[in-house]
Amino acid sequence: MTVFCSWENTSGGKPEPLIHGQENVAAVIAWGDSAIVDPEVDVVALCHAYSLAVRDNSCGQCIPCRLGTRVIADLFGKIADGRGRPEDLERIRELSQVVSKASFCEVGQDSPKAFIELLDRFKKEFEDALGGAPRDRNAYTYTSMVTAPCIEACPMHLDIPRYIEKIRLGKFSESLDVIKEKLPLPGSVGRVCVRPCESRCRRGKVDEPLQIKHLKRFVADCAAESLPHLEGRVAEAGLPARPREAALKPKVAIVGAGPAGLTCAYFLARKGYRVTIYEILPEPGGMAAVGIPDYRLPRNILAGEVDAIKTLGVEICYGKCLGVDFTLDQLESEGFKGIFIGMGCHCHKRMNIDGEDKGYYGYIPGVLFLRNVNLGLLSEVPRGRKIVVVGGGNVAIDCVRTAFRLGFEEACIVYRRSKAEMPADPVEIKDAEEEGVTFHFLIAPKRVVGANGRVTGLECIRMELSEPDESGRKRPMAIPGSEFIIDADVIVPAIGQDGDYSCLCNLPGVDISAKGTIIVDQNLQTVRGGVFAGGDCITGPATLIQACAHGRLAGLKIDGLLSEGKVEQFEEEAHQVFLKQLQSYKPSESVSLPGGTRRMPIRHEPPAARKLDFREADKGYTAEEAVAEAGRCLRCYRVVTCAFKKK
Amino acid sequence: MFECIIDDRVVETEEGTTVLEAARRHGIPIPTLCTLKALGSNRSCRLCVVEAEGPSLAPAVLASCDLKASAGLVIRTATPQLQKIRRTILELLLAGLPENREVQEIARKYNVESTPFEHAGHDECVLCGICITACRAKLGVSALSFAAQGDNERKVAGFVQLDGSACIGCGACANLCPIGAIGFSDAGDKREMSIYGRIVNTLDLVPCASCGRPFTTGKVVDYLETCLEGKVPEVRRVYCPECARVNYAPALIAEQQSRQTGEKA
């Protein structure tokens, strides 16, 4: 039974039950709001614990927050010790109001609001405490954590406000260090991330979200300019360049040198494990290398980041296919104590239309088309004058834009819904439009038309949209009799991907779901002990940052298994699950700040020039631009303190 | 140009101006510690808060140094609420730096003589950030930065620190510090930079080629050379300002005249 709860979640209800890890939460203060679940809870001590957390998380840059939170914490400390005076309560209230009105960021603005509310609600408890009423000080323990809407949105939970702040202060290499605490591929992710953080940026409610992705790229590029110092830099960040104790730690094998595998290797190598990655392709990067064209993610950027990981002592064996060149049994018998499977989704989904299987020259699935181009297998890429790509996602956009760069004169996209429903990144769609891609909306493919063994066109049918279905998307319905043919020399289906885990099928202990993904528990471990999996092979096709997040967690879990013999939920995971219930981003919230400071624009190569070759299309920020953009951050840190009853 | 209203006065101002600038231009005083015309704002002291309301802005208390003036904005600079906030900020400063005379003086300027708060100090300065902005943004030297003690990674500003290898000893920070927390003193052929009364850097001074009196640090001269790509006139490089003026102004004028005559011919 909740005694008091000051907030409602978006569905209008209370965030119940409040559970952190395995424990029931007795009470919580979460930025402006609070909930007291256990009627016995010591509100005075809870406020004191929260005031300490707020004080310790105040960045110290603005006076009201730095000094105000310090004084508030001192006053609560006095009261909790039974040394408080009646005027102290009023002082806390007034100070909370001033700090909340005058502070620069959310730490100062939001946190003290909870004090005002609790002082009112629990007036008697506070007054009793002034009199030094005896209280059991050891009945509860307190845990504090910090989040922000952008941090919550990031699958990796990167401390975004912190690295942005370091950019604003001109400390670019320290900013990169913040990112590299968790993510070894900042230059790559800084170019192609789908940036869930930006869609949750509260600045977006005022004018436009921050260019978080480009800021990440900026600090990565700053460091890349001084690449020869790479080894020194790694050591600088407190990481052993080549761990000396490596010979003592067990061997770990990783299947797949994609984002998940590389990130997993980074964390294991940093901890001193001897890591070997087995990769089927002739180069590292997985989907990031062969699924994303060079004009979006230049190969030297990815290669530089992979080199940095190799510098930590990671070995990569190329051209090795699981199930063909090696098996899990073999790896285990060779002494690998931990195995991480981080395979990607390289198989295409079929359109299931006539003509797809006729073997026509000119028919090639999107992922294969991009892979062949990226691997330089140009003879395997069908050519012609006009290319038709089917699909509305980022792979479809990558295919049409790549086509121009291969010399196709005309490139078009066929999508069965309308532009509003396209899952592709709007920025990518705009870039494609600028380059002259034609979009055909509300059209579905019906038959691949061919003659003399070659594709000649795509028979299509017009669609109309129904009312939104349970997924919220409008369902396209064919208009009978509206068939027509679009001429095409090359047809590229890009309507989704699947994994190819046939190599795992006969292996005991690794279960595959009906969707074809590997089944893992909440610790990313398969039923086969010591074998972990992450990335696309457990989620189906997803994002680069999600794969990296899995890679990192799996690396840390493997370390837990090999160093302590146990695999368990980390405190940070318990925090994240708990914080999710609190909804740090409220879509309906209005932010009362003057708008009009637009995001720093990105400079591009002009469309006519860039579509002729694979040069990088977007240019990075200059230092001045990055510092100015970083100055737009509202620093929406949220401080949370929970009370738990001691057992 | 557009109009906004500050304290019931119609104020005409232009795009890009902050409310603080606009108010000052029209003689409406708003207190601040961390904003200088030449350096812009550090958004840190929050003394310049105003009440703002506009066509697309719900009523809010905002720092006027960080608020761009816009058409239809209605600003109040001295309501009881704002006075209370400013008073509290100064009381907090007094509690944070109880022994600092300069801080007491600043507070007194705004009629705050004492603080109701108990000593809350670990700070040695107001951390306004002016010295850091001057060093980084204006001089491009970046020798000063915020640092913080303790293991909380989100702490940014606890004190100001100096990177002795980057510092050129120009003394701009010392001259701009509102509370005299940074200083420099010249003795013999050395300049000593100090922060919070502790010597943090010692630099070599160069003597004037004419009078022999040390007049600046070698690093300042070198830095000028680098910034101006070696185009620093000799008189500026080797002579103290006094000697340059007294001894070389006539020569410079003569040289300029002869050049002009040459151009005419």
XYZ file of N, CA, C and O in Angstrom, chain A residues 53-68 70-71 74-75 78 85 88 91 94-95 97-99 101-105 109 146-147 151 159 162 165-166 168-171 181 591-595 597 627 630-633 635 637, chain B residues 33 42-47 49 56-63 66-68 70 73 81 84-86 88-90 92-97 116-123 125-128 132 136 145-148 152-158 161:
480
model
N 22.971 12.992 -2.133
C 23.144 12.549 -3.522
C 23.078 13.745 -4.471
O 23.867 13.850 -5.419
N 22.146 14.666 -4.192
C 22.022 15.843 -5.055
C 23.270 16.700 -4.938
O 23.845 17.140 -5.938
N 23.702 16.917 -3.717
C 24.916 17.720 -3.509
C 26.105 17.106 -4.246
O 26.863 17.799 -4.925
N 26.251 15.792 -4.133
C 27.405 15.142 -4.748
C 27.318 15.121 -6.267
O 28.324 14.966 -6.953
N 26.115 15.248 -6.803
C 25.975 15.239 -8.257
C 25.829 16.630 -8.845
O 25.692 16.775 -10.049
N 25.819 17.640 -7.990
C 25.836 19.007 -8.509
C 27.192 19.208 -9.178
O 28.225 18.889 -8.595
N 27.183 19.736 -10.390
C 28.457 19.859 -11.102
C 29.306 20.973 -10.512
O 30.500 21.037 -10.740
N 28.655 21.869 -9.773
C 29.420 22.917 -9.107
C 29.592 24.184 -9.927
O 30.207 25.140 -9.463
N 29.059 24.201 -11.141
C 29.330 25.363 -11.981
C 28.447 26.564 -11.671
O 28.864 27.695 -11.864
N 27.198 26.345 -11.250
C 26.401 27.530 -10.914
C 26.242 27.623 -9.403
O 26.149 26.623 -8.699
N 26.252 28.855 -8.928
C 26.332 29.103 -7.491
C 25.132 28.550 -6.711
O 25.329 27.869 -5.703
N 23.884 28.808 -7.157
C 22.770 28.338 -6.331
C 22.786 26.833 -6.100
O 22.559 26.370 -4.988
N 23.084 26.077 -7.137
C 23.074 24.631 -6.997
C 24.269 24.166 -6.185
O 24.131 23.356 -5.272
N 25.447 24.681 -6.492
C 26.646 24.211 -5.784
C 26.534 24.457 -4.287
O 26.696 23.556 -3.469
N 26.262 25.725 -3.932
C 26.244 26.063 -2.511
C 24.899 25.748 -1.875
O 24.837 25.319 -0.730
N 23.828 25.939 -2.627
C 22.496 25.694 -2.088
C 22.310 24.238 -1.701
O 21.837 23.923 -0.607
N 24.554 22.174 -0.992
C 25.469 21.878 0.111
C 24.832 22.286 1.443
O 24.849 21.528 2.410
N 24.247 23.487 1.458
C 23.620 23.971 2.698
C 22.405 23.107 3.041
O 22.206 22.730 4.204
N 23.562 19.945 4.571
C 24.026 20.170 5.954
C 22.838 20.286 6.910
O 22.849 19.723 8.006
N 21.803 21.030 6.460
C 20.639 21.234 7.324
C 19.907 19.912 7.575
O 19.532 19.606 8.711
N 21.801 17.921 10.088
C 21.566 18.384 11.453
C 20.242 17.836 11.993
O 20.162 17.338 13.109
N 16.941 22.953 14.343
C 16.176 23.995 15.017
C 14.929 24.279 14.172
O 14.939 24.038 12.962
N 15.193 25.845 10.805
C 15.898 25.100 9.748
C 14.929 24.569 8.693
O 15.257 24.513 7.504
N 14.054 27.305 6.420
C 15.241 27.626 5.625
C 15.389 26.644 4.449
O 15.676 27.041 3.332
N 12.728 27.535 1.814
C 13.024 28.735 1.030
C 14.209 28.503 0.095
O 14.196 28.919 -1.061
N 15.206 27.827 0.636
C 16.402 27.565 -0.164
C 16.055 26.644 -1.348
O 16.524 26.841 -2.462
N 13.294 26.506 -2.871
C 12.615 27.302 -3.886
C 13.609 28.107 -4.716
O 13.528 28.150 -5.942
N 14.560 28.739 -4.042
C 15.538 29.560 -4.766
C 16.403 28.685 -5.677
O 16.597 28.999 -6.858
N 16.903 27.595 -5.132
C 17.776 26.724 -5.930
C 17.013 26.231 -7.160
O 17.518 26.222 -8.279
N 14.521 27.621 -8.699
C 14.241 28.693 -9.685
C 15.495 29.162 -10.404
O 15.452 29.533 -11.568
N 16.614 29.208 -9.665
C 17.769 29.926 -10.202
C 18.830 29.038 -10.834
O 19.695 29.544 -11.548
N 18.782 27.741 -10.605
C 19.878 26.900 -11.086
C 19.869 26.760 -12.599
O 18.826 26.899 -13.241
N 21.048 26.430 -13.120
C 21.163 26.300 -14.572
C 20.509 25.028 -15.088
O 19.823 25.026 -16.092
N 20.756 23.898 -14.405
C 20.325 22.632 -14.994
C 19.335 21.896 -14.110
O 18.956 22.359 -13.046
N 17.323 22.414 -10.592
C 15.948 22.870 -10.818
C 14.904 21.891 -10.285
O 13.898 22.283 -9.726
N 21.848 8.103 -10.915
C 21.646 9.293 -11.738
C 21.314 8.854 -13.151
O 21.895 7.900 -13.663
N 20.368 9.537 -13.748
C 20.084 9.242 -15.151
C 19.714 10.539 -15.861
O 19.834 11.618 -15.298
N 20.239 9.393 -21.623
C 20.966 8.210 -21.133
C 20.025 7.000 -21.132
O 20.396 5.903 -21.524
N 26.940 8.138 -20.843
C 26.700 9.343 -20.057
C 26.805 10.557 -20.985
O 27.814 11.263 -21.024
N 27.480 14.188 -19.816
C 28.832 14.353 -19.312
C 29.825 14.541 -20.453
O 30.704 15.390 -20.399
N 29.273 17.964 -21.959
C 29.798 19.028 -21.116
C 31.305 19.201 -21.307
O 31.824 20.307 -21.357
N 31.996 18.071 -21.435
C 33.447 18.150 -21.606
C 33.794 18.811 -22.936
O 34.810 19.488 -23.046
N 31.933 21.188 -24.285
C 31.680 22.609 -24.045
C 32.858 23.251 -23.319
O 33.204 24.406 -23.563
N 33.495 22.487 -22.444
C 34.625 23.018 -21.689
C 35.945 22.873 -22.452
O 37.004 23.164 -21.923
N 35.869 22.387 -23.694
C 37.065 22.282 -24.519
C 37.937 21.078 -24.188
O 39.059 20.977 -24.661
N 37.420 20.159 -23.345
C 38.235 18.993 -22.973
C 37.857 17.813 -23.864
O 37.170 16.879 -23.429
N 34.715 4.622 -22.061
C 34.479 3.781 -20.887
C 33.534 2.643 -21.252
O 33.544 1.584 -20.644
N 8.750 22.354 -21.605
C 9.965 22.923 -21.036
C 9.908 24.422 -21.221
O 9.878 24.923 -22.331
N 9.856 25.168 -20.102
C 9.681 26.612 -20.250
C 11.023 27.294 -20.414
O 11.586 27.817 -19.497
N 11.482 27.264 -21.630
C 12.713 27.952 -21.993
C 12.485 28.606 -23.343
O 11.690 28.115 -24.143
N 13.152 29.730 -23.578
C 12.979 30.349 -24.891
C 13.671 29.505 -25.951
O 14.784 29.036 -25.743
N 13.016 29.289 -27.061
C 13.620 28.487 -28.120
C 14.439 29.376 -29.047
O 14.905 30.430 -28.660
N 17.327 28.679 -30.580
C 18.738 28.365 -30.822
C 18.773 27.043 -31.565
O 18.732 25.977 -30.962
N 31.808 23.144 -29.833
C 31.664 23.802 -28.535
C 30.324 24.544 -28.478
O 29.606 24.477 -27.476
N 27.521 22.027 -28.146
C 27.520 21.447 -26.795
C 26.892 22.415 -25.793
O 26.278 21.992 -24.819
N 27.025 23.712 -26.053
C 26.460 24.725 -25.163
C 24.945 24.717 -25.135
O 24.331 25.350 -24.283
N 24.312 23.994 -26.066
C 22.852 23.940 -26.090
C 22.292 22.891 -25.128
O 21.093 22.833 -24.910
N 23.169 22.043 -24.588
C 22.697 20.951 -23.722
C 22.065 21.511 -22.458
O 22.613 22.410 -21.826
N 21.448 19.625 -19.842
C 21.952 18.859 -18.698
C 20.801 18.339 -17.858
O 20.645 18.689 -16.703
N 20.089 15.939 -16.051
C 20.387 14.872 -15.106
C 19.273 14.741 -14.082
O 18.753 15.736 -13.599
N 27.925 38.625 -11.829
C 29.315 38.423 -11.416
C 30.139 37.782 -12.520
O 31.351 37.907 -12.546
N 29.239 33.358 -18.442
C 29.575 31.993 -18.045
C 28.375 31.260 -17.468
O 28.501 30.117 -17.038
N 27.247 31.932 -17.394
C 25.980 31.359 -16.936
C 26.098 30.765 -15.534
O 25.379 29.845 -15.183
N 27.044 31.230 -14.743
C 27.315 30.531 -13.497
C 26.796 31.243 -12.252
O 26.434 30.585 -11.296
N 26.747 32.586 -12.244
C 26.429 33.237 -10.971
C 24.935 33.299 -10.727
O 24.497 33.325 -9.591
N 24.140 33.334 -11.774
C 22.679 33.348 -11.705
C 22.122 34.582 -11.008
O 20.935 34.623 -10.692
N 22.958 35.590 -10.744
C 22.450 36.813 -10.124
C 21.576 37.587 -11.095
O 20.741 38.392 -10.697
N 19.151 36.741 -12.893
C 17.838 36.173 -13.204
C 16.783 37.268 -13.371
O 16.815 38.298 -12.695
N 5.724 32.832 -27.059
C 5.834 31.373 -27.057
C 6.609 30.901 -25.833
O 7.311 29.902 -25.867
N 6.501 31.675 -24.763
C 7.250 31.329 -23.557
C 6.364 31.516 -22.335
O 5.910 32.618 -22.035
N 6.117 30.411 -21.630
C 5.337 30.480 -20.396
C 6.159 31.244 -19.358
O 7.389 31.227 -19.423
N 5.503 31.917 -18.415
C 6.249 32.695 -17.425
C 7.313 31.849 -16.747
O 7.041 30.730 -16.334
N 8.539 32.385 -16.667
C 9.631 31.612 -16.090
C 10.678 32.552 -15.538
O 10.778 33.705 -15.954
N 11.441 32.059 -14.577
C 12.606 32.785 -14.085
C 13.804 32.280 -14.880
O 14.078 31.089 -14.905
N 14.481 33.198 -15.573
C 15.583 32.783 -16.440
C 16.770 33.721 -16.249
O 16.598 34.882 -15.869
N 17.954 33.207 -16.542
C 19.144 34.053 -16.463
C 19.168 34.973 -17.681
O 19.138 34.501 -18.813
N 21.641 34.592 -20.579
C 21.517 33.416 -21.440
C 20.198 33.468 -22.200
O 19.757 32.485 -22.766
N 19.544 34.636 -22.169
C 18.207 34.770 -22.747
C 18.271 35.794 -23.866
O 18.531 36.976 -23.633
N 18.030 35.340 -25.090
C 18.061 36.262 -26.225
C 16.768 37.091 -26.222
O 15.681 36.534 -26.048
N 13.650 38.886 -27.695
C 12.870 38.598 -28.897
C 11.599 39.430 -28.856
O 11.214 39.952 -27.805
N 8.665 39.926 -25.958
C 9.095 39.397 -24.662
C 8.817 40.444 -23.578
O 9.091 41.624 -23.760
N 10.378 38.459 -5.801
C 10.910 37.107 -5.977
C 12.368 37.143 -6.430
O 13.215 36.401 -5.928
N 14.721 38.294 -3.766
C 14.920 37.213 -2.802
C 15.969 36.213 -3.333
O 16.863 35.770 -2.602
N 15.831 35.869 -4.618
C 16.790 34.921 -5.215
C 18.202 35.494 -5.154
O 19.152 34.835 -4.726
N 18.345 36.767 -5.567
C 19.681 37.375 -5.592
C 20.262 37.461 -4.186
O 21.440 37.164 -3.967
N 19.570 35.538 -1.694
C 19.949 34.194 -1.240
C 21.263 33.749 -1.877
O 22.113 33.135 -1.216
N 21.435 34.049 -3.158
C 22.685 33.654 -3.828
C 23.879 34.312 -3.141
O 24.902 33.673 -2.873
N 23.730 35.604 -2.809
C 24.836 36.298 -2.150
C 25.052 35.752 -0.737
O 26.196 35.616 -0.282
N 24.499 32.731 0.126
C 25.178 31.442 -0.073
C 26.663 31.657 -0.310
O 27.506 30.921 0.218
N 26.978 32.679 -1.110
C 28.389 32.967 -1.376
C 29.108 33.323 -0.079
O 30.233 32.874 0.163
N 28.443 34.114 0.743
C 29.052 34.480 2.031
C 29.269 33.245 2.896
O 30.269 33.141 3.610
N 28.325 32.307 2.826
C 28.472 31.086 3.611
C 29.554 30.190 3.034
O 30.239 29.467 3.754
N 29.704 30.249 1.697
C 30.682 29.389 1.034
C 32.105 29.909 1.194
O 33.054 29.142 1.251
N 32.255 31.251 1.226
C 33.585 31.833 1.366
C 33.541 32.850 2.496
O 33.678 34.063 2.282
N 22.404 33.961 6.834
C 21.760 33.135 7.855
C 22.292 31.709 7.846
O 21.979 30.918 8.732
N 23.085 31.378 6.816
C 23.542 29.995 6.685
C 24.855 29.787 7.408
O 25.707 30.664 7.428
N 24.979 28.584 7.945
C 26.235 28.276 8.597
C 27.323 28.088 7.553
O 27.044 27.828 6.400
N 28.521 28.188 8.007
C 29.685 28.014 7.144
C 29.517 26.771 6.256
O 29.273 25.686 6.745
N 29.583 26.976 4.946
C 29.379 25.852 4.033
C 30.535 25.776 3.068
O 30.366 25.504 1.892
N 31.716 26.088 3.559
C 32.785 26.339 2.597
C 33.799 25.240 2.437
O 34.347 24.727 3.399
N 33.969 24.880 1.184
C 35.221 24.241 0.811
C 35.783 25.032 -0.364
O 36.816 24.717 -0.887
N 35.034 26.033 -0.803
C 35.431 26.765 -2.001
C 36.485 27.825 -1.685
O 36.500 28.380 -0.598
N 37.068 30.128 -4.321
C 36.663 31.277 -5.123
C 35.214 31.086 -5.542
O 34.606 30.061 -5.234
N 34.648 32.073 -6.257
C 33.229 31.985 -6.609
C 33.016 31.088 -7.837
O 31.893 30.817 -8.217
N 34.096 30.638 -8.453
C 34.026 29.748 -9.618
C 33.179 30.355 -10.740
O 32.378 29.666 -11.358
N 33.379 31.655 -10.962
C 32.586 32.327 -11.991
C 33.003 31.876 -13.380
O 32.214 31.922 -14.317
N 38.854 31.295 -16.892
C 38.962 30.159 -17.815
C 38.513 30.570 -19.213
O 39.166 30.257 -20.209
N 40.906 30.485 -22.425
C 40.625 29.559 -23.523
C 40.034 30.254 -24.741
O 40.589 30.205 -25.824
N 41.606 25.597 -16.113
C 40.397 24.795 -16.254
C 39.815 24.518 -14.874
O 40.488 24.697 -13.868
N 38.566 24.095 -14.883
C 37.953 23.673 -13.638
C 38.466 22.284 -13.285
O 38.746 21.473 -14.175
N 38.536 22.023 -12.008
C 38.832 20.669 -11.556
C 38.025 20.441 -10.291
O 37.520 21.395 -9.703
N 37.879 19.204 -9.936
C 37.092 18.908 -8.745
C 37.699 17.747 -8.001
O 38.298 16.847 -8.598
N 33.086 11.694 -7.450
C 31.897 11.826 -8.288
C 32.276 12.398 -9.648
O 32.753 13.525 -9.763
N 32.057 11.591 -10.679
C 32.511 11.970 -12.009
C 31.708 13.127 -12.607
O 32.103 13.712 -13.600
N 30.573 13.454 -11.989
C 29.794 14.569 -12.533
C 30.163 15.901 -11.900
O 29.642 16.930 -12.270
N 31.041 15.876 -10.922
C 31.547 17.136 -10.371
C 32.468 17.762 -11.410
O 33.376 17.112 -11.914
N 32.199 18.999 -11.739
C 33.032 19.670 -12.739
C 33.882 20.738 -12.071
O 35.090 20.800 -12.251
N 33.216 21.608 -11.300
C 33.896 22.779 -10.776
C 33.997 22.727 -9.261
O 33.003 22.858 -8.561
N 35.216 22.514 -8.772
C 35.471 22.586 -7.341
C 36.519 23.660 -7.081
O 36.517 24.344 -6.081
N 42.318 25.219 -11.757
C 43.696 24.738 -11.769
C 44.431 25.253 -13.009
O 43.810 25.613 -14.009
